[in-house]
Coordinates of C-alpha atoms in Angstrom, one line a residue:
Chain A
M270 CA 86.9 122.4 113.5
T271 CA 88.5 119.2 112.0
A272 CA 86.3 116.6 110.6
L273 CA 86.4 113.5 112.8
H274 CA 87.5 111.3 110.0
E275 CA 90.4 113.6 109.5
L276 CA 92.1 113.2 113.0
S277 CA 95.1 110.8 112.8
I278 CA 95.3 108.1 115.3
A279 CA 97.6 110.6 117.4
E280 CA 95.1 113.5 117.3
A281 CA 92.3 111.1 117.9
G282 CA 94.1 109.7 120.7
R283 CA 94.6 113.2 122.2
A284 CA 91.0 114.2 121.9
L285 CA 89.9 110.9 123.8
R286 CA 92.3 111.3 126.5
Q287 CA 91.0 115.3 126.8
G288 CA 87.4 114.1 126.7
K289 CA 86.8 116.1 123.7
T290 CA 85.5 113.1 121.8
S291 CA 84.6 109.5 122.5
S292 CA 85.3 106.3 120.6
R293 CA 81.3 106.1 120.3
A294 CA 81.6 109.0 118.2
L295 CA 84.6 108.3 116.2
T296 CA 83.2 104.7 115.6
E297 CA 79.7 106.0 114.5
D298 CA 81.4 108.7 112.4
A299 CA 83.4 105.8 110.6
L300 CA 80.4 103.3 110.3
R301 CA 78.2 106.3 108.5
R302 CA 81.0 107.0 106.1
I303 CA 81.4 103.3 105.2
G304 CA 77.8 103.1 104.6
S305 CA 77.7 106.1 102.1
I306 CA 81.2 105.8 100.6
D307 CA 81.8 102.0 100.5
P308 CA 79.5 101.1 98.1
K309 CA 81.5 102.8 95.3
L310 CA 84.6 101.5 96.5
N311 CA 84.1 97.9 97.9
A312 CA 86.7 98.1 100.3
F313 CA 84.9 96.0 102.9
I314 CA 84.0 92.7 102.7
V315 CA 82.2 92.7 106.0
V316 CA 81.6 95.8 108.3
T317 CA 81.3 94.5 112.0
H318 CA 78.9 97.0 113.1
E319 CA 77.8 95.3 116.5
R320 CA 81.2 94.3 117.3
A321 CA 82.6 97.8 116.7
L322 CA 80.2 99.8 118.8
A323 CA 80.9 97.1 121.4
D324 CA 84.6 97.6 121.2
A325 CA 83.7 101.2 121.3
D326 CA 81.8 101.5 124.3
A327 CA 84.5 99.0 126.1
A328 CA 87.0 101.8 125.3
D329 CA 84.8 104.6 126.4
A330 CA 84.5 102.9 129.6
A331 CA 88.0 101.7 130.1
F332 CA 89.0 105.8 129.8
A333 CA 86.2 106.4 132.2
A334 CA 87.6 104.2 134.7
G335 CA 91.1 105.7 134.3
H336 CA 92.5 102.6 132.3
D337 CA 94.6 103.2 129.4
R338 CA 95.8 100.4 127.3
G339 CA 97.8 102.4 124.7
P340 CA 97.7 104.4 121.6
F341 CA 94.8 102.1 119.8
Q342 CA 92.3 102.5 122.8
G343 CA 89.3 103.8 121.0
I344 CA 90.7 104.2 117.6
P345 CA 88.6 102.2 114.6
Y346 CA 90.5 100.3 112.3
G347 CA 90.3 97.6 109.6
L348 CA 91.9 94.0 108.7
K349 CA 92.5 92.6 105.7
D350 CA 90.5 89.7 105.2
I351 CA 93.3 87.0 105.7
Y352 CA 93.6 87.9 109.2
D353 CA 91.7 85.5 111.5
T354 CA 89.2 87.1 113.8
E355 CA 87.5 84.9 116.5
G356 CA 83.6 84.4 115.5
I357 CA 84.1 86.4 112.2
A358 CA 84.8 84.9 108.9
T359 CA 88.1 85.1 107.1
T360 CA 87.3 84.6 103.5
C361 CA 90.6 85.5 101.7
H362 CA 88.0 86.9 99.5
S363 CA 87.6 83.5 98.1
K364 CA 84.8 81.2 97.4
L365 CA 86.9 78.5 99.1
R366 CA 86.6 80.1 102.3
Q367 CA 83.3 82.1 102.3
D368 CA 82.3 80.1 105.4
I369 CA 85.2 79.6 107.4
V370 CA 85.0 81.2 110.9
P371 CA 88.0 80.9 113.0
K372 CA 87.9 80.2 116.7
A373 CA 91.0 82.4 117.7
D374 CA 92.3 85.9 116.7
S375 CA 95.2 86.0 114.7
I376 CA 98.2 87.7 116.9
V377 CA 98.0 91.0 115.2
A378 CA 94.1 91.1 115.7
R379 CA 94.6 89.9 119.2
K380 CA 97.2 92.7 120.1
L381 CA 94.8 95.4 118.3
R382 CA 91.7 94.0 120.4
E383 CA 93.9 93.9 123.8
G384 CA 95.0 97.4 123.1
G385 CA 91.7 98.7 122.9
G386 CA 91.4 99.1 119.3
V387 CA 87.8 99.2 117.6
L388 CA 87.2 96.5 114.7
L389 CA 85.2 98.2 111.8
G390 CA 85.2 95.0 109.5
K391 CA 87.3 92.9 107.2
L392 CA 88.9 94.4 103.9
A393 CA 88.9 93.4 100.4
T394 CA 92.2 91.7 99.0
H395 CA 93.2 89.8 95.9
E396 CA 92.1 86.4 96.3
F397 CA 94.4 84.6 98.9
A398 CA 96.6 87.8 98.6
I399 CA 97.8 86.7 95.3
G400 CA 95.0 86.9 92.4
G401 CA 94.2 90.3 91.1
P402 CA 91.4 92.8 90.6
S403 CA 88.7 89.6 89.9
F404 CA 85.0 90.1 88.9
D405 CA 84.5 86.1 89.1
L406 CA 84.5 86.0 92.6
P407 CA 81.9 86.2 95.4
F408 CA 82.7 89.9 96.5
P409 CA 83.7 92.6 94.0
P410 CA 87.1 93.9 94.0
A411 CA 88.1 97.2 95.8
R412 CA 88.3 100.4 93.6
N413 CA 90.8 103.2 93.8
P414 CA 89.0 106.1 95.6
W415 CA 91.1 108.6 93.6
N416 CA 89.4 107.3 90.5
T417 CA 87.3 104.4 90.5
D418 CA 88.2 103.4 87.2
H419 CA 91.6 102.3 88.3
A420 CA 92.7 99.4 90.7
P421 CA 94.0 100.4 94.1
G422 CA 96.4 97.8 93.5
G423 CA 97.0 94.7 95.6
S424 CA 96.7 92.5 97.2
S425 CA 95.9 94.9 100.3
S426 CA 93.6 96.7 97.8
G427 CA 90.6 97.0 100.5
S428 CA 93.3 98.4 103.2
A429 CA 94.5 101.0 101.1
A430 CA 91.2 102.2 99.6
A431 CA 89.8 102.6 103.1
V432 CA 92.5 104.3 104.6
A433 CA 92.8 106.5 101.4
A434 CA 89.0 107.2 101.5
G435 CA 89.2 108.0 105.2
L436 CA 87.0 105.2 106.2
C437 CA 89.6 104.2 108.8
R438 CA 93.1 105.6 110.0
M439 CA 94.9 102.4 109.7
A440 CA 94.4 99.1 108.1
M441 CA 96.5 95.8 108.2
G442 CA 97.9 94.6 105.2
S443 CA 100.2 91.9 104.5
D444 CA 103.2 92.1 101.9
T445 CA 104.8 89.0 100.0
G446 CA 105.8 90.6 96.9
G447 CA 104.7 94.2 97.4
S448 CA 101.1 94.0 98.5
I449 CA 101.5 96.6 101.1
R450 CA 103.7 99.0 99.3
G451 CA 102.1 98.6 96.0
P452 CA 98.5 99.7 96.9
A453 CA 99.9 102.2 99.3
A454 CA 101.8 103.9 96.6
W455 CA 98.7 103.9 94.2
C456 CA 96.1 105.1 96.7
G457 CA 98.5 107.8 98.2
T458 CA 98.8 106.0 102.0
V459 CA 101.6 105.4 104.0
G460 CA 102.6 101.5 104.0
L461 CA 105.1 99.9 106.0
K462 CA 106.6 96.3 105.2
P463 CA 108.5 95.8 108.5
T464 CA 111.5 93.8 108.7
Y465 CA 110.8 90.3 108.4
G466 CA 109.8 88.5 111.7
L467 CA 109.1 91.8 113.5
V468 CA 105.2 91.4 113.4
S469 CA 103.7 87.8 114.0
R470 CA 102.2 86.3 111.0
R471 CA 100.4 83.6 113.3
G472 CA 96.8 83.4 112.3
V473 CA 97.0 85.1 109.0
F474 CA 96.7 82.8 106.0
P475 CA 99.8 82.2 104.5
L476 CA 100.9 83.0 100.7
S477 CA 104.7 82.2 101.0
Y478 CA 106.0 81.1 104.2
T479 CA 109.5 82.8 103.8
L480 CA 108.3 86.1 102.2
D481 CA 105.4 87.0 103.9
H482 CA 105.1 90.1 105.8
C483 CA 102.2 91.8 108.1
G484 CA 102.2 95.6 108.3
P485 CA 99.8 98.5 108.4
L486 CA 98.5 101.0 105.8
A487 CA 98.0 104.3 107.4
W488 CA 97.3 108.0 106.5
T489 CA 100.4 109.4 108.4
I490 CA 103.9 108.2 109.3
E491 CA 103.0 108.8 112.9
D492 CA 100.1 106.5 112.7
A493 CA 102.0 103.9 111.1
A494 CA 105.0 104.0 114.0
L495 CA 101.9 104.2 116.6
T496 CA 100.8 100.9 114.9
M497 CA 104.0 99.2 115.0
N498 CA 104.2 99.9 118.6
V499 CA 101.2 97.9 119.3
I500 CA 101.7 95.0 117.0
S501 CA 105.4 94.1 116.7
G502 CA 106.9 91.8 119.1
H503 CA 108.5 88.2 119.5
D504 CA 105.9 85.3 119.1
P505 CA 107.7 82.1 119.9
L506 CA 104.8 80.1 117.8
D507 CA 105.7 82.0 114.6
P508 CA 108.9 80.1 113.2
A509 CA 110.0 83.3 111.4
S510 CA 109.7 85.5 114.5
A511 CA 112.5 87.5 115.5
D512 CA 113.5 87.3 119.1
V513 CA 114.9 90.9 119.3
P514 CA 114.6 93.7 122.0
A515 CA 111.3 95.6 121.4
L516 CA 111.9 98.7 119.1
D517 CA 110.4 102.3 119.6
F518 CA 108.9 103.4 116.3
T519 CA 107.8 106.9 117.2
R520 CA 110.8 108.1 119.3
S521 CA 113.1 109.1 116.6
L522 CA 110.2 110.5 114.3
G523 CA 111.2 114.1 115.0
W524 CA 115.2 113.6 114.5
G525 CA 115.4 114.9 110.9
V526 CA 117.9 113.5 108.6
Q527 CA 120.8 115.6 108.8
G528 CA 124.1 113.8 107.9
L529 CA 122.2 110.5 106.9
K530 CA 123.4 108.8 103.6
I531 CA 120.9 107.7 101.3
G532 CA 121.2 105.9 98.0
I533 CA 118.9 105.8 95.0
S534 CA 118.9 102.7 93.0
R535 CA 118.0 104.2 89.6
T536 CA 119.4 101.1 87.7
F537 CA 116.4 99.2 89.1
Y538 CA 113.8 101.6 86.9
E539 CA 115.6 103.9 84.5
G540 CA 115.4 102.7 81.1
Q541 CA 112.7 100.3 81.9
E542 CA 110.2 100.5 78.7
A543 CA 107.0 100.7 81.0
L544 CA 108.4 103.6 83.0
V545 CA 106.1 106.6 83.3
P546 CA 108.3 109.6 83.7
E547 CA 106.2 111.1 86.6
V548 CA 106.8 108.1 88.6
A549 CA 110.6 108.6 88.3
A550 CA 110.1 112.1 89.1
A551 CA 108.5 111.4 92.4
V552 CA 111.9 110.0 93.4
D553 CA 113.8 113.1 92.3
T554 CA 111.2 115.1 94.3
A555 CA 111.7 113.2 97.4
A556 CA 115.6 113.4 96.7
E557 CA 115.7 117.1 96.8
V558 CA 113.5 117.3 100.0
L559 CA 116.1 114.9 101.6
R560 CA 119.1 116.9 100.4
R561 CA 117.6 120.3 101.8
A562 CA 117.0 118.7 105.1
G563 CA 120.8 117.7 105.5
A564 CA 121.0 114.3 104.0
I565 CA 123.6 113.2 101.5
V566 CA 121.8 111.7 98.5
E567 CA 123.5 109.9 95.7
D568 CA 123.0 107.1 93.3
V569 CA 124.0 103.6 94.1
V570 CA 124.3 100.7 92.2
L571 CA 122.7 97.5 93.2
P572 CA 122.8 93.8 91.5
D573 CA 120.4 93.4 88.5
Y574 CA 116.8 94.0 89.5
D575 CA 115.7 90.9 87.2
L576 CA 117.9 88.6 89.6
F577 CA 116.1 89.8 92.8
N578 CA 112.7 89.7 90.9
A579 CA 113.5 86.0 89.5
A580 CA 114.5 84.7 92.7
G581 CA 111.5 86.2 94.6
R582 CA 109.0 85.1 92.3
I583 CA 110.2 81.5 92.0
I584 CA 110.1 81.3 96.0
L585 CA 106.7 82.9 96.2
N586 CA 105.3 80.6 93.3
A587 CA 106.6 77.4 94.7
E588 CA 105.7 77.8 98.3
A589 CA 102.4 79.5 97.3
Y590 CA 101.6 76.3 95.3
A591 CA 102.3 74.1 98.0
V592 CA 99.8 75.8 100.2
H593 CA 97.0 75.5 97.4
E594 CA 98.3 71.9 95.7
H595 CA 95.1 70.2 96.9
D596 CA 92.5 72.8 96.0
L597 CA 93.9 73.7 92.6
A598 CA 93.6 69.9 91.9
T599 CA 90.2 69.3 93.1
R600 CA 88.4 72.7 93.0
P601 CA 90.0 74.7 90.1
R602 CA 86.8 76.5 89.0
D603 CA 86.4 77.7 92.8
Y604 CA 89.5 80.1 92.2
A605 CA 89.0 83.3 90.3
M606 CA 90.9 82.9 86.9
Y607 CA 93.7 85.4 87.9
T608 CA 94.4 83.5 91.0
Y609 CA 94.3 80.2 89.3
F610 CA 97.0 81.2 86.6
R611 CA 99.3 82.8 89.2
L612 CA 99.1 80.0 91.6
M613 CA 99.8 77.3 89.0
A614 CA 102.7 79.1 88.2
G615 CA 104.4 77.0 90.9
A616 CA 103.5 73.8 89.3
F617 CA 105.9 74.6 86.5
L618 CA 109.1 75.0 88.7
T619 CA 111.5 72.1 89.7
S620 CA 113.2 71.4 93.0
A621 CA 116.5 72.7 91.6
D622 CA 114.6 76.1 90.4
L623 CA 113.5 76.5 94.0
T624 CA 116.9 75.6 95.7
Q625 CA 118.7 78.0 93.3
A626 CA 116.5 80.8 94.1
F627 CA 117.2 80.2 97.9
R628 CA 121.0 80.4 97.1
V629 CA 120.6 83.5 95.1
R630 CA 118.2 84.8 97.9
A631 CA 121.3 84.4 100.5
Q632 CA 123.9 85.9 98.2
L633 CA 121.6 88.8 97.4
T634 CA 120.8 89.5 101.1
E635 CA 124.5 89.1 101.9
T636 CA 125.6 91.7 99.2
L637 CA 122.7 94.2 100.1
N638 CA 123.5 94.2 103.8
R639 CA 127.3 93.9 104.0
D640 CA 128.2 95.9 100.9
V641 CA 125.5 98.4 100.4
L642 CA 123.6 99.2 103.5
T643 CA 126.9 99.6 105.5
R644 CA 127.6 102.5 103.5
Y645 CA 124.1 104.0 103.4
D646 CA 121.4 104.5 106.0
A647 CA 118.8 103.9 103.7
L648 CA 118.0 103.3 99.8
M649 CA 115.3 105.1 97.7
T650 CA 113.6 103.7 94.8
V651 CA 110.1 103.7 92.8
P652 CA 107.4 101.4 94.2
A653 CA 106.2 100.9 90.8
L654 CA 106.8 101.7 87.1
V655 CA 103.4 103.1 86.6
P656 CA 100.6 104.6 88.6
A657 CA 97.4 102.6 89.4
P658 CA 96.2 101.0 86.3
K659 CA 92.7 101.0 84.9
F660 CA 90.5 97.9 85.5
A661 CA 89.5 98.0 81.7
D662 CA 93.0 97.5 80.8
Q663 CA 93.4 94.3 82.6
P664 CA 93.7 90.9 80.3
T665 CA 90.7 88.8 79.9
D666 CA 92.3 85.4 79.7
A667 CA 95.8 85.7 81.3
A668 CA 97.0 87.1 84.7
P669 CA 97.6 90.7 84.8
V670 CA 101.3 91.8 84.9
W671 CA 101.7 95.0 87.0
P672 CA 105.2 96.5 86.7
I673 CA 105.6 96.9 90.6
Q674 CA 109.3 97.0 91.8
T675 CA 108.8 95.8 95.5
I676 CA 109.6 91.9 95.8
P677 CA 113.3 92.4 96.2
W678 CA 112.9 93.8 99.7
N679 CA 110.4 90.5 100.2
L680 CA 113.5 88.3 99.2
T681 CA 116.1 90.0 101.4
G682 CA 113.4 90.6 104.3
S683 CA 114.5 94.6 104.6
P684 CA 112.1 97.0 106.2
T685 CA 110.7 98.9 103.4
L686 CA 108.2 102.0 103.6
S687 CA 106.1 103.6 100.7
V688 CA 105.5 107.3 101.3
P689 CA 103.4 109.6 99.3
V690 CA 104.9 112.1 97.4
G691 CA 102.4 113.9 95.1
F692 CA 100.0 113.2 92.0
T693 CA 100.2 112.7 88.4
S694 CA 98.6 115.2 86.0
D695 CA 95.7 112.8 86.1
K696 CA 95.5 113.0 89.8
L697 CA 96.7 109.6 90.7
P698 CA 99.2 109.3 93.7
L699 CA 102.8 108.9 93.4
G700 CA 105.0 107.6 95.9
V701 CA 108.6 106.6 96.6
Q702 CA 109.9 103.5 98.2
L703 CA 112.7 103.6 101.2
V704 CA 114.6 100.6 102.2
G705 CA 116.7 100.1 105.3
R706 CA 118.7 97.7 107.3
P707 CA 117.2 95.0 109.4
F708 CA 115.5 95.9 112.5
E709 CA 116.2 99.7 111.7
D710 CA 112.5 100.3 110.8
P711 CA 112.3 103.5 112.8
M712 CA 115.2 104.9 110.6
L713 CA 112.7 104.5 107.6
L714 CA 109.6 106.0 109.5
R715 CA 111.9 109.1 110.4
I716 CA 113.2 109.6 106.8
G717 CA 109.6 109.2 105.7
A718 CA 108.4 111.8 108.4
V719 CA 110.6 114.4 106.8
I720 CA 109.3 113.7 103.0
E721 CA 105.6 113.7 104.6
A722 CA 106.2 117.0 106.2
A723 CA 107.8 118.7 103.1
V724 CA 105.4 117.4 100.4
N725 CA 102.6 118.1 102.6
V726 CA 99.8 115.8 100.7
T727 CA 98.2 114.5 103.7
S728 CA 95.6 117.3 103.7
I729 CA 94.6 116.4 100.2
R730 CA 91.7 113.5 100.0
P731 CA 90.4 112.0 97.0
A732 CA 87.3 113.8 96.0
I733 CA 85.0 110.7 96.8
A734 CA 85.9 111.1 100.6
Chain B
M319 CA 116.7 83.0 77.4
T320 CA 114.6 79.8 76.8
N321 CA 112.1 78.7 74.3
A322 CA 109.6 79.6 76.6
D323 CA 110.3 83.2 75.6
N324 CA 107.8 82.5 72.7
Q325 CA 105.0 83.1 74.9
T326 CA 102.2 82.0 72.3
P327 CA 101.1 78.3 72.4
G328 CA 102.4 76.9 69.2
A329 CA 105.5 79.1 68.6
S330 CA 107.9 76.3 69.9
P331 CA 107.2 72.9 69.6
E332 CA 109.8 72.0 72.0
S333 CA 108.2 74.3 74.8
D334 CA 104.4 72.9 73.7
L335 CA 105.7 69.4 74.3
E336 CA 107.3 70.4 77.9
F337 CA 104.1 72.2 78.6
E338 CA 102.0 69.1 77.8
A339 CA 104.4 66.7 79.5
L340 CA 104.2 69.1 82.8
L341 CA 100.6 69.0 82.8
K342 CA 100.3 65.4 82.5
R343 CA 102.7 65.0 85.4
I344 CA 100.7 67.5 87.6
G345 CA 97.4 65.3 86.6
H346 CA 94.9 68.2 86.6
Q347 CA 92.0 68.4 83.9
I348 CA 92.5 71.9 82.5
A349 CA 89.7 73.6 81.0
P350 CA 90.4 74.9 77.2
D351 CA 89.5 78.5 78.3
R352 CA 92.5 78.3 80.9
R353 CA 95.2 76.9 78.5
R354 CA 96.3 79.8 77.2
G355 CA 96.6 81.8 80.5
L356 CA 98.3 78.6 82.2
Y357 CA 100.9 78.6 79.1
L358 CA 101.7 82.0 79.8
A359 CA 102.4 81.1 83.7
Y360 CA 104.6 78.2 82.6
A361 CA 106.4 80.4 80.1
D362 CA 107.1 83.0 82.9
A363 CA 108.2 80.3 85.2
K364 CA 110.8 79.0 82.8
R365 CA 111.9 82.6 82.6
Q366 CA 112.6 82.9 86.0
A367 CA 114.2 79.8 86.6
A368 CA 116.7 80.8 83.8
A369 CA 117.3 84.1 85.3
V370 CA 118.3 82.8 88.8
R371 CA 120.9 80.4 87.0
K372 CA 122.8 83.5 85.7
R373 CA 124.1 84.2 89.1
P374 CA 127.5 82.5 89.7
L375 CA 127.5 80.2 92.6
T376 CA 129.9 77.7 93.8
A377 CA 129.2 74.4 95.5
V378 CA 129.5 75.8 99.1
D379 CA 126.8 78.6 98.4
E380 CA 124.0 77.4 100.6
P381 CA 120.4 78.2 100.4
S382 CA 118.9 81.1 102.6
N383 CA 116.6 78.5 104.5
T384 CA 119.3 76.4 105.5
F385 CA 118.2 73.8 108.2
S386 CA 118.8 74.8 111.9
L387 CA 118.2 73.2 115.1
M388 CA 118.6 76.4 117.0
A389 CA 114.8 76.5 117.9
Y390 CA 115.6 73.4 119.9
L391 CA 118.8 74.3 121.9
P392 CA 118.4 72.9 125.6
A393 CA 117.9 75.4 128.0
R394 CA 120.9 76.3 130.0
K395 CA 120.6 75.7 133.7
G396 CA 123.0 77.0 136.6
G397 CA 125.5 78.4 134.3
A398 CA 126.7 74.8 133.3

């Protein structure tokens, strides 16, 4: 018999509806696992025991009364601790916000609550979704469940660690420069950065207004798709929200990839000094899977990675500095050292730097969508040049520089999916990054589902779990 | 390439001077143990700023976040 925590959202949903389990049982199992495993991972900043059990009982009562509010009814989940939650502190993993208790839910938290979900708790992040794995904060950094000497990536560090360790099936993350896809790749989970504007950011602490995306980390592609069916949708009070018809993220999951055309952007990573060969080999593995399934896979040349990276980082740094300008001046010592260095980078930019970056952004977005993605259904590349790094290798007097390759798609707002592919010889996860056309997120999930089924790594959990 | 590519404080007097001037403009009190890390952040910002200027842009290339009033479009009534 499958252990409760191994049931996907889809499987648990079926079991709930068939009366084979209850939300209370799923929730108590999750809380037990968190109690025994999380002290080694620090994935949770706070576990909301009472709220979770109340949510679970409400879900069970709804099932008993014949009310079904959708795929999250009765399903335990977690939220990165930058999502506002009514009556529960939203700390952003920071000393500056330890006592901040929101009066209302973020839109995503509200949708999951109204959908009958069970909130297990709030998850660790790099401070304000930008710092690093810091030890000079009120809460310890999350650790990678595959090897706790290694970082899980960031900034959605707790979300990735919790999902990989089987503490929850889905955890919400946010992604401004790669903070969903990086940790997903390094922890061996699925991570979707949806098209910019598909998921409301209202009530989520901002890092960079024009680059912030909200999205799920999940153990399976189907679970990520089910989550998107619940959390996506137009929000007139989020200025970036896209007023587009609702998408169905699960409908095309089984359609395969026969005849699809997929481009590999090797020039982004080949020849880079830091590149670990196993990382590049993971892309080749995925490419072979897709070819065998009938896709046409070929190399494609994109504009220079460095240009995407520079424009993205200028915009991120400038906007983030604007958010934190006052506190950086008045409470600098309340930020972790890494966070301080990262946020202060924006202080050294000029107004012309930012304007040029926005002009480059418009050009690159046009090039990608008019010249490249009219010829390809999706692109494929590495999420990072290396597997998860060790905590011990982090610098002591400057911000760590992780060679992740994710910010181009924040710049263009493109939907981007990180899919697990396998492991290094040291048993650290490897993944690929799929990039699609705006508002064609279901296409990425469809392609990801083919890779997921072929590489068959969802049955392999870290030993800690 | 800029002088800030010499990432260590003291490697480029010109960059050191600019760094100090920028700190003065910002007006923050910077603790000694944070000066080196901050200098590296400065050097990185300068490098990114130089990189975006490598892309040919004409005067009519507008930024991606061009100001728009579409959100305030009056509601159409009666097909008028």
